[in-house]
Amino acid sequence: MTTFANVVANDLEEIHMIAGDYKTFRYIIYDENSALVDLSTATCSVSIFKYGDPTNVFCVLPGTVIGIGIFTATFTSALSSNLSGVYQQQPKIVDYLGNIHIPSQGKIVIFPSA
């Protein structure tokens, strides 16, 4: 469960992919009372960076709100095509007041393509 109140490192499911794969990530966001967060006035995105180095962001994927508490972001084939190694995904939500919430993160393992 991804909540605004409790941040747990690497609590998202580890993703394995091959360079050049296309992947859509889906995030479900809850508040501290286990209720879905209304994201209708929020801006959502996902930062992708080399594992352990959040200062070196490879790309920021724009998020699309698809329902109350749910947003998606797509890691395109073009973005993943030349990558290999371990990366981190970190969803970010900016609420209507401008407050930034980073409720979760997880590993992405990318294997080189042949």
Coordinates of C-alpha atoms in Angstrom, one line a residue:
M1 CA 0.0 0.0 0.0
T2 CA 1.4 3.4 -1.0
T3 CA 0.4 6.2 1.4
F4 CA 1.3 9.8 1.9
A5 CA 2.0 9.2 5.6
N6 CA 4.4 6.2 5.5
V7 CA 7.3 6.0 3.1
V8 CA 8.9 2.6 2.8
A9 CA 11.9 2.2 0.6
N10 CA 11.6 -0.2 -2.3
D11 CA 8.1 -1.3 -1.5
L12 CA 7.0 -1.3 -5.1
E13 CA 7.2 -4.6 -6.9
E14 CA 10.6 -5.0 -8.6
I15 CA 10.3 -4.8 -12.3
H16 CA 12.5 -6.7 -14.8
M17 CA 12.7 -5.7 -18.4
I18 CA 14.9 -5.9 -21.4
A19 CA 16.3 -2.7 -23.0
G20 CA 13.8 -1.5 -25.6
D21 CA 10.8 -2.8 -23.7
Y22 CA 7.7 -0.7 -23.3
K23 CA 6.1 -0.6 -19.8
T24 CA 3.2 1.2 -18.3
F25 CA 3.4 1.6 -14.5
R26 CA 0.3 1.9 -12.4
Y27 CA 0.2 3.5 -9.0
I28 CA -2.6 3.4 -6.4
I29 CA -2.2 6.1 -3.7
Y30 CA -3.8 6.0 -0.3
D31 CA -3.9 8.5 2.6
E32 CA -3.0 7.7 6.2
N33 CA -6.5 6.3 6.8
S34 CA -6.3 3.9 3.9
A35 CA -8.7 5.9 1.7
L36 CA -7.8 6.6 -1.9
V37 CA -6.4 10.1 -2.5
D38 CA -8.2 12.4 -4.9
L39 CA -5.6 13.1 -7.5
S40 CA -7.9 15.2 -9.7
T41 CA -6.2 18.5 -8.8
A42 CA -2.7 17.0 -8.5
T43 CA 0.2 16.7 -10.9
C44 CA 1.7 13.2 -11.0
S45 CA 5.0 12.0 -12.4
V46 CA 7.6 9.3 -12.0
S47 CA 11.4 9.9 -11.8
I48 CA 13.7 7.2 -13.1
F49 CA 17.3 7.3 -11.9
K50 CA 20.3 5.0 -11.5
Y51 CA 19.9 2.9 -8.3
G52 CA 21.1 4.9 -5.3
D53 CA 21.7 8.2 -7.0
P54 CA 18.5 10.3 -6.9
T55 CA 20.5 13.4 -7.9
N56 CA 21.1 12.0 -11.4
V57 CA 17.6 11.7 -12.8
F58 CA 17.6 9.9 -16.2
C59 CA 14.0 10.9 -17.1
V60 CA 10.8 12.1 -15.6
L61 CA 7.7 10.3 -16.9
P62 CA 4.5 12.3 -17.0
G63 CA 1.6 10.7 -15.0
T64 CA -2.0 10.4 -16.2
V65 CA -4.7 10.3 -13.5
I66 CA -7.1 7.5 -14.5
G67 CA -9.3 7.4 -11.4
I68 CA -9.6 8.4 -7.8
G69 CA -6.2 7.5 -6.3
I70 CA -4.8 5.9 -9.4
F71 CA -2.4 7.2 -12.0
T72 CA -0.2 5.6 -14.7
A73 CA 3.1 6.5 -16.4
T74 CA 4.6 5.0 -19.5
F75 CA 8.3 4.1 -19.8
T76 CA 8.6 4.0 -23.6
S77 CA 10.7 1.7 -25.8
A78 CA 12.7 4.7 -27.0
L79 CA 13.6 5.7 -23.4
S80 CA 14.7 2.2 -22.3
S81 CA 16.4 1.1 -25.5
N82 CA 20.0 1.9 -24.5
L83 CA 19.8 1.2 -20.8
S84 CA 21.1 -1.7 -18.7
G85 CA 21.6 -2.0 -15.0
V86 CA 19.5 -1.3 -11.9
Y87 CA 17.4 1.8 -11.8
Q88 CA 14.9 3.3 -9.3
Q89 CA 11.3 4.4 -10.0
Q90 CA 10.0 7.1 -7.7
P91 CA 6.4 8.4 -8.1
K92 CA 5.9 12.1 -7.2
I93 CA 2.6 13.9 -6.6
V94 CA 2.4 17.6 -6.3
D95 CA -0.9 18.5 -4.7
Y96 CA -3.1 21.6 -5.3
L97 CA -1.2 23.5 -2.6
G98 CA 2.2 22.8 -4.2
N99 CA 3.2 20.2 -1.6
I100 CA 5.4 17.4 -3.0
H101 CA 4.7 13.8 -1.9
I102 CA 7.0 11.0 -2.8
P103 CA 5.1 8.1 -1.2
S104 CA 7.1 5.1 -2.5
Q105 CA 9.8 3.8 -4.7
G106 CA 11.0 0.6 -6.3
K107 CA 13.7 -1.1 -8.4
I108 CA 13.7 -1.5 -12.1
V109 CA 16.2 -4.1 -13.4
I110 CA 17.0 -3.6 -17.1
F111 CA 18.9 -6.3 -19.0
P112 CA 20.7 -5.3 -22.2
S113 CA 19.2 -6.4 -25.5
A114 CA 21.1 -8.7 -27.9

